[in-house]
Short mmCIF file of C-alpha atoms in Angstrom, two decimals:
data_model
loop_
_atom_site.label_atom_id
_atom_site.label_comp_id
_atom_site.label_asym_id
_atom_site.label_seq_id
_atom_site.Cartn_x
_atom_site.Cartn_y
_atom_site.Cartn_z
CA UNK R 39 186.75 204.90 126.13
CA UNK R 40 190.47 205.59 126.26
CA UNK R 41 190.35 206.71 122.60
CA UNK R 42 187.62 209.20 123.49
CA UNK R 43 189.76 210.58 126.34
CA UNK R 44 192.67 210.98 123.92
CA UNK R 45 190.50 212.86 121.45
CA UNK R 46 189.11 215.14 124.17
CA UNK R 47 192.61 215.89 125.45
CA UNK R 48 193.85 216.61 121.91
CA UNK R 49 190.87 218.93 121.32
CA UNK R 50 191.60 220.87 124.51
CA UNK R 51 195.26 221.26 123.58
CA UNK R 52 194.31 222.40 120.08
CA UNK R 53 191.99 225.04 121.53
CA UNK R 54 194.71 226.31 123.86
CA UNK R 55 197.29 226.24 121.09
CA UNK R 56 195.20 228.27 118.66
CA UNK R 57 192.96 230.44 120.82
CA UNK R 58 195.36 230.86 123.71
CA UNK R 59 195.33 230.59 127.46
CA UNK R 60 192.78 232.47 129.57
CA UNK R 61 193.68 236.03 130.57
CA UNK R 62 195.81 236.33 133.69
CA UNK R 63 193.56 238.43 135.83
CA UNK R 64 190.24 240.19 135.73
CA UNK R 65 192.17 243.30 136.75
CA UNK R 66 194.49 243.08 133.77
CA UNK R 67 194.06 245.90 131.32
CA UNK R 68 192.55 243.86 128.47
CA UNK R 69 190.65 246.57 126.64
CA UNK R 70 189.14 245.95 123.21
CA UNK R 71 189.66 249.64 122.52
CA UNK R 72 192.91 248.87 120.69
CA UNK R 73 193.31 246.51 117.72
CA UNK R 74 195.41 243.39 117.90
CA UNK R 75 198.84 243.62 116.27
CA UNK R 76 199.61 242.55 112.77
CA UNK R 77 201.94 239.61 113.22
CA UNK R 78 205.55 240.12 112.20
CA UNK R 79 206.35 236.44 112.91
CA UNK R 80 209.42 237.46 114.86
CA UNK R 81 210.46 237.45 118.52
CA UNK R 82 212.41 240.45 119.69
CA UNK R 83 212.93 242.96 122.49
CA UNK R 84 213.40 246.71 121.90
CA UNK R 85 213.26 246.28 118.12
CA UNK R 86 214.33 248.84 115.57
CA UNK R 87 213.23 248.59 111.95
CA UNK R 88 214.84 250.46 109.07
CA UNK R 89 213.16 250.42 105.66
CA UNK R 90 215.66 250.70 102.83
CA UNK R 91 215.52 249.72 99.15
CA UNK R 92 212.19 247.89 99.53
CA UNK R 93 213.64 245.80 102.35
CA UNK R 94 212.94 245.90 106.08
CA UNK R 95 216.00 245.52 108.32
CA UNK R 96 215.43 244.76 111.99
CA UNK R 97 218.16 245.43 114.55
CA UNK R 98 217.80 243.96 118.01
CA UNK R 99 219.67 243.75 121.27
CA UNK R 100 221.86 240.73 121.79
CA UNK R 101 225.32 239.41 121.12
CA UNK R 102 227.04 241.85 118.74
CA UNK R 103 223.65 243.38 117.70
CA UNK R 104 222.06 240.85 115.32
CA UNK R 105 220.40 242.00 112.07
CA UNK R 106 217.56 240.31 110.19
CA UNK R 107 215.86 241.38 107.00
CA UNK R 108 212.70 240.68 105.02
CA UNK R 109 210.81 242.03 102.02
CA UNK R 110 207.66 242.31 104.13
CA UNK R 111 206.92 243.03 107.78
CA UNK R 112 205.23 239.64 107.95
CA UNK R 113 208.56 237.98 107.10
CA UNK R 114 210.07 235.53 106.60
CA UNK R 115 213.07 237.12 108.30
CA UNK R 116 216.55 235.97 107.37
CA UNK R 117 219.84 236.65 109.13
CA UNK R 118 221.86 239.58 107.80
CA UNK R 119 224.83 239.30 110.14
CA UNK R 120 225.67 241.55 113.07
CA UNK R 121 226.67 245.16 113.56
CA UNK R 122 229.69 244.39 115.72
CA UNK R 123 232.35 241.73 115.14
CA UNK R 124 232.82 241.24 118.87
CA UNK R 125 232.30 243.11 122.15
CA UNK R 126 231.80 246.86 121.96
CA UNK R 127 234.98 248.88 122.46
CA UNK R 128 233.19 250.66 125.31
CA UNK R 129 234.86 249.48 128.52
CA UNK R 130 231.75 248.79 130.56
CA UNK R 131 230.11 245.62 131.82
CA UNK R 132 227.75 243.79 129.46
CA UNK R 133 229.50 245.13 126.35
CA UNK R 134 229.07 241.80 124.57
CA UNK R 135 225.28 242.26 124.50
CA UNK R 136 224.34 245.83 123.55
CA UNK R 137 220.74 246.92 124.09
CA UNK R 138 218.10 248.82 122.16
CA UNK R 139 219.86 249.65 118.87
CA UNK R 140 218.57 252.37 116.56
CA UNK R 141 219.90 252.47 113.00
CA UNK R 142 219.37 255.38 110.63
CA UNK R 143 220.55 256.48 107.20
CA UNK R 144 222.10 259.93 107.06
CA UNK R 145 224.21 261.61 104.39
CA UNK R 146 224.84 258.35 102.53
CA UNK R 147 225.97 256.33 105.57
CA UNK R 148 224.24 254.18 108.17
CA UNK R 149 224.59 254.83 111.90
CA UNK R 150 223.69 252.34 114.62
CA UNK R 151 223.27 253.89 118.07
CA UNK R 152 223.37 251.23 120.79
CA UNK R 153 223.30 251.02 124.59
CA UNK R 154 225.68 249.35 127.04
CA UNK R 155 224.21 248.93 130.52
CA UNK R 156 223.13 246.65 133.33
CA UNK R 157 219.48 246.43 134.32
CA UNK R 158 218.57 248.82 137.12
CA UNK R 159 221.75 250.95 137.07
CA UNK R 160 222.86 254.26 135.58
CA UNK R 161 226.34 253.03 134.74
CA UNK R 162 225.49 253.15 131.05
CA UNK R 163 226.76 254.36 127.71
CA UNK R 164 225.39 255.07 124.26
CA UNK R 165 227.77 254.08 121.49
CA UNK R 166 227.67 254.38 117.72
CA UNK R 167 228.83 252.23 114.81
CA UNK R 168 228.78 253.10 111.09
CA UNK R 169 228.80 251.45 107.68
CA UNK R 170 228.36 252.48 104.05
CA UNK R 171 226.38 249.34 103.19
CA UNK R 172 223.81 247.42 105.24
CA UNK R 173 224.65 244.15 103.52
CA UNK R 174 228.43 244.44 103.51
CA UNK R 175 228.92 243.42 107.14
CA UNK R 176 231.67 246.03 107.44
CA UNK R 177 230.77 248.19 110.41
CA UNK R 178 233.14 250.49 112.31
CA UNK R 179 232.58 250.77 116.07
CA UNK R 180 233.31 254.34 117.16
CA UNK R 181 232.59 253.67 120.82
CA UNK R 182 231.13 256.11 123.33
CA UNK R 183 228.85 258.95 122.34
CA UNK R 184 227.63 259.74 125.87
CA UNK R 185 228.21 258.26 129.36
CA UNK R 186 226.20 258.22 132.55
CA UNK R 187 227.19 256.81 135.93
CA UNK R 188 230.90 256.67 135.06
CA UNK R 189 233.19 257.57 132.21
CA UNK R 190 234.19 260.74 130.37
CA UNK R 191 231.86 263.72 131.03
CA UNK R 192 229.40 261.57 132.99
CA UNK R 193 229.55 264.15 135.80
CA UNK R 194 228.00 266.98 133.76
CA UNK R 195 224.31 267.74 133.20
CA UNK R 196 222.24 266.01 131.91
CA UNK R 197 224.33 262.84 132.15
CA UNK R 198 224.64 263.17 135.93
CA UNK R 199 220.86 262.83 136.38
CA UNK R 200 219.90 260.58 133.45
CA UNK R 201 220.48 257.07 132.15
CA UNK R 202 222.39 256.85 128.86
CA UNK R 203 220.32 254.17 127.11
CA UNK R 204 217.48 253.91 124.57
CA UNK R 205 218.85 256.30 121.97
CA UNK R 206 216.80 257.54 119.04
CA UNK R 207 217.47 260.09 116.33
CA UNK R 208 215.61 263.01 114.77
CA UNK R 209 216.48 265.79 112.35
CA UNK R 210 214.92 269.25 112.63
CA UNK R 211 212.74 269.40 109.54
CA UNK R 212 213.34 273.14 109.23
CA UNK R 213 217.08 273.47 109.87
CA UNK R 214 218.43 269.97 109.18
CA UNK R 215 220.07 269.89 112.61
CA UNK R 216 220.48 266.36 114.07
CA UNK R 217 219.48 265.45 117.63
CA UNK R 218 219.81 262.42 119.89
CA UNK R 219 216.92 261.60 122.23
CA UNK R 220 217.55 259.15 125.05
CA UNK R 221 216.70 258.17 128.62
CA UNK R 222 215.09 255.63 130.89
CA UNK R 223 213.67 256.16 134.41
CA UNK R 224 215.64 258.53 136.72
CA UNK R 225 215.06 262.04 135.32
CA UNK R 226 213.23 260.89 132.23
CA UNK R 227 213.93 261.62 128.58
CA UNK R 228 216.50 264.10 127.28
CA UNK R 229 217.61 265.54 123.97
CA UNK R 230 221.09 266.70 122.99
CA UNK R 231 222.27 268.15 119.66
CA UNK R 232 224.75 266.09 117.66
CA UNK R 233 227.78 267.22 115.71
CA UNK R 234 227.44 267.12 111.92
CA UNK R 235 229.21 263.73 111.67
CA UNK R 236 226.83 262.24 114.30
CA UNK R 237 229.80 260.76 116.17
CA UNK R 238 229.79 263.19 119.08
CA UNK R 239 227.58 265.64 120.91
CA UNK R 240 227.86 269.21 119.71
CA UNK R 241 229.96 271.20 122.21
CA UNK R 242 230.28 268.02 124.37
CA UNK R 243 231.42 269.79 127.58
CA UNK R 244 228.44 272.16 127.43
CA UNK R 245 225.64 270.16 125.80
CA UNK R 246 222.53 272.23 125.15
CA UNK R 247 220.28 269.57 126.65
CA UNK R 248 216.50 269.67 126.88
CA UNK R 249 214.47 267.56 129.31
CA UNK R 250 211.65 266.39 127.01
CA UNK R 251 209.60 264.21 129.37
CA UNK R 252 209.62 263.49 133.08
CA UNK R 253 207.30 261.76 135.53
CA UNK R 254 207.56 263.55 138.91
CA UNK R 255 206.85 260.40 140.90
CA UNK R 256 209.15 258.19 142.88
CA UNK R 257 209.32 255.51 140.18
CA UNK R 258 209.82 257.89 137.20
CA UNK R 259 208.75 255.18 134.76
CA UNK R 260 209.51 256.63 131.31
CA UNK R 261 211.72 254.83 128.81
CA UNK R 262 212.40 254.08 125.17
CA UNK R 263 211.83 257.49 123.50
CA UNK R 264 211.10 257.78 119.80
CA UNK R 265 210.41 260.95 117.82
CA UNK R 266 208.53 261.14 114.53
CA UNK R 267 207.38 264.02 112.35
CA UNK R 268 204.11 264.58 110.51
CA UNK R 269 203.60 268.14 109.42
CA UNK R 270 203.22 270.32 111.40
CA UNK R 271 203.96 268.27 114.53
CA UNK R 272 206.83 266.37 116.07
CA UNK R 273 205.56 263.44 118.12
CA UNK R 274 207.46 262.19 121.16
CA UNK R 275 206.61 258.55 121.81
CA UNK R 276 207.70 256.65 124.90
CA UNK R 277 206.90 253.63 127.05
CA UNK R 278 205.25 254.35 130.38
CA UNK R 279 204.95 251.92 133.30
CA UNK R 280 202.37 252.73 135.98
CA UNK R 281 204.23 251.72 139.15
CA UNK R 282 207.51 250.68 137.62
CA UNK R 283 208.64 247.47 136.00
CA UNK R 284 212.27 247.10 136.93
CA UNK R 285 213.82 243.69 137.04
CA UNK R 286 211.94 240.52 136.18
CA UNK R 287 208.82 241.13 138.26
CA UNK R 288 205.65 242.07 136.43
CA UNK R 289 203.44 244.82 137.87
CA UNK R 290 199.81 244.27 138.85
CA UNK R 291 197.27 244.22 136.03
CA UNK R 292 196.47 247.71 134.78
CA UNK R 293 199.90 249.04 135.77
CA UNK R 294 201.93 247.37 133.05
CA UNK R 295 203.82 249.11 130.26
CA UNK R 296 201.85 251.12 127.68
CA UNK R 297 202.66 253.41 124.75
CA UNK R 298 202.15 257.16 125.26
CA UNK R 299 202.74 260.23 123.12
CA UNK R 300 202.91 264.02 123.18
CA UNK R 301 203.37 266.56 120.40
CA UNK R 302 205.02 269.88 119.65
CA UNK R 303 205.57 272.11 116.64
CA UNK R 304 209.24 272.37 117.65
CA UNK R 305 211.71 269.49 117.65
CA UNK R 306 212.93 270.81 121.01
CA UNK R 307 209.48 270.99 122.59
CA UNK R 308 207.81 271.68 124.89
CA UNK R 309 205.71 268.58 124.27
CA UNK R 310 202.13 268.35 125.51
CA UNK R 311 199.55 265.58 125.63
CA UNK R 312 196.02 265.72 124.27
CA UNK R 313 194.81 267.48 127.42
CA UNK R 314 197.48 270.18 127.18
CA UNK R 315 199.61 268.76 130.02
CA UNK R 316 203.37 269.13 129.61
CA UNK R 317 205.26 265.86 129.31
CA UNK R 318 207.79 267.15 131.87
CA UNK R 319 204.94 267.31 134.37
CA UNK R 320 203.80 263.73 133.94
CA UNK R 321 201.73 264.29 130.79
CA UNK R 322 201.19 261.65 128.13
CA UNK R 323 198.33 260.43 125.96
CA UNK R 324 197.90 256.65 125.78
CA UNK R 325 198.04 255.42 122.18
CA UNK R 326 198.37 251.66 122.65
CA UNK R 327 198.06 249.33 125.63
CA UNK R 328 197.27 245.73 126.63
CA UNK R 329 194.24 244.43 124.77
CA UNK R 330 191.94 241.49 124.00
CA UNK R 331 193.55 239.40 126.74
CA UNK R 332 196.33 238.60 124.27
CA UNK R 333 198.58 241.66 124.07
CA UNK R 334 200.31 242.48 127.35
CA UNK R 335 202.64 245.41 128.12
CA UNK R 336 203.53 246.76 124.65
CA UNK R 337 206.66 248.92 124.50
CA UNK R 338 210.01 249.38 122.79
CA UNK R 339 208.32 251.43 120.09
CA UNK R 340 209.36 252.92 116.79
CA UNK R 341 207.57 254.55 113.86
CA UNK R 342 208.21 253.79 110.20
CA UNK R 343 207.48 256.96 108.20
CA UNK R 344 204.84 256.88 105.48
CA UNK R 345 205.83 256.35 101.88
CA UNK R 346 204.10 255.48 98.59
CA UNK R 347 203.44 251.93 99.82
CA UNK R 348 202.13 252.46 103.34
CA UNK R 349 201.05 255.08 105.90
CA UNK R 350 202.96 255.62 109.15
CA UNK R 351 203.48 252.33 110.99
CA UNK R 352 203.88 251.90 114.75
CA UNK R 353 205.90 248.83 115.74
CA UNK R 354 206.67 247.50 119.20
CA UNK R 355 207.36 244.41 121.27
CA UNK R 356 204.75 242.80 123.50
CA UNK R 357 204.09 239.68 125.53
CA UNK R 358 201.59 237.36 123.86
CA UNK R 359 199.60 235.93 126.75
CA UNK R 360 198.43 232.97 124.67
CA UNK R 361 202.07 231.85 124.68
CA UNK R 362 202.67 232.42 128.39
CA UNK R 363 203.60 235.66 130.10
CA UNK R 364 207.20 234.61 130.77
CA UNK R 365 207.92 233.78 127.15
CA UNK R 366 209.98 235.97 124.84
CA UNK R 367 208.50 239.23 123.61
CA UNK R 368 206.97 239.24 120.15
CA UNK R 369 207.19 241.90 117.43
CA UNK R 370 203.91 243.51 116.42
CA UNK R 371 202.90 246.44 114.24
CA UNK R 372 199.91 248.55 113.27
CA UNK R 373 199.10 251.32 110.85
CA UNK R 374 198.60 254.83 112.19
CA UNK R 375 195.87 257.26 111.29
CA UNK R 376 195.54 260.80 112.64
CA UNK R 377 192.49 262.44 114.13
CA UNK R 378 192.73 266.17 114.87
CA UNK R 379 196.50 265.81 114.60
CA UNK R 380 196.71 262.93 117.12
CA UNK R 381 197.88 259.43 116.14
CA UNK R 382 195.38 256.57 116.34
CA UNK R 383 196.45 252.92 116.09
CA UNK R 384 194.41 250.90 113.58
CA UNK R 385 194.53 247.25 112.58
CA UNK R 386 194.52 247.79 108.83
CA UNK R 387 194.38 250.77 106.51
CA UNK R 388 191.10 252.49 107.08
CA UNK R 389 189.80 249.81 109.50
CA UNK R 390 190.21 250.50 113.20
CA UNK R 391 188.19 247.39 113.99
CA UNK R 392 190.55 244.99 112.24
CA UNK R 393 191.83 242.45 114.75
CA UNK R 394 195.16 241.68 113.13
CA UNK R 395 196.36 238.09 113.19
CA UNK R 396 198.40 237.70 116.36
CA UNK R 397 195.51 236.37 118.43
CA UNK R 398 195.91 233.00 116.71
CA UNK R 399 199.40 232.29 117.98
CA UNK R 400 200.00 228.54 117.92
CA UNK R 401 202.07 227.28 120.82
CA UNK R 402 204.75 224.85 119.60
CA UNK R 403 204.70 222.75 122.77
CA UNK R 404 200.95 222.19 122.37
CA UNK R 405 201.37 221.23 118.72
CA UNK R 406 203.90 218.55 119.70
CA UNK R 407 201.53 217.27 122.37
CA UNK R 408 198.68 217.11 119.86
CA UNK R 409 200.82 215.16 117.42
CA UNK R 410 201.80 212.73 120.18
CA UNK R 411 198.16 212.11 121.08
CA UNK R 412 197.23 211.56 117.46
CA UNK R 413 200.05 209.00 117.08
CA UNK R 414 198.89 207.22 120.23
CA UNK R 415 195.32 207.12 118.91
CA UNK R 416 196.39 205.67 115.57
CA UNK R 417 198.59 203.01 117.15
CA UNK R 418 195.89 201.72 119.49
#
């Protein structure tokens, strides 16, 4: 009888390990409208992926900005060092653990834009580091690009109303002019033109700033901008949180983070959603959200541009509910298709119904428990 109980307990643990825990709430947004992610087999928050020389490099927030690389988005991912050798030279709190890095290749060099901040404040900075080789480990930290809250020029618009984090980069496809997009909460997402060397804002005391997106509500829950281009449109992607998600508290089901987008034929906007509503008036078309009772609160997005090997790819972090909502965020990705000029997330090329492979996340603690029960059974 005891052996039977052991087998039943092991079976239950195996089911939970492979299939996952039940969904958190009937109110949770668990729509099957969106496909499950393709599994990148990596845990990360605010990821940025750069594809270079048939290799994927992922940069993530943490001590000195760690780098990992792989020949495939499925991994395996190996360590490729860090961007910084030590704390950022920016003299602000939390400079040992920069946030939300974005790394791009431009004019033969690589630029990593990173954020220094403390959760829930505007005392933030965006810095930049450069290298001539991703694998050399020789990065130069150039320090502050823009400040908000305190520091040089933090008193001028738009820095006096915005939060200098979550930087991303875009080049005007027509003129070649470089721009920095950034912002989180407060007055939303802004764009400023960069100098040719990308190490400063053009005309820094009089930045020709554009407010790209703004939610005119008390919480102002826009963050993590990303801009991509697919002729003839520029797409402004961002994370939107229904009633805010500051700190460690999770919002009620249906109000968690989701991925939204707007588009414009100009890199400077104005950007509108699918219904024609301006993004500075609270517009935004939902592209990806919690789904299948497994994916919760996707955000921290980026888009890998199409090449000969793959179409556009949307990547993001999310909480895998089968592993527990308080566990570390997981990296997921999906292909993008376009319908009437609007991006649609699909599970595999040409198959919007493909479920990906992240729904079968095996929980390590359950595996250990299963093994222990099996050993006990054998030894009886």
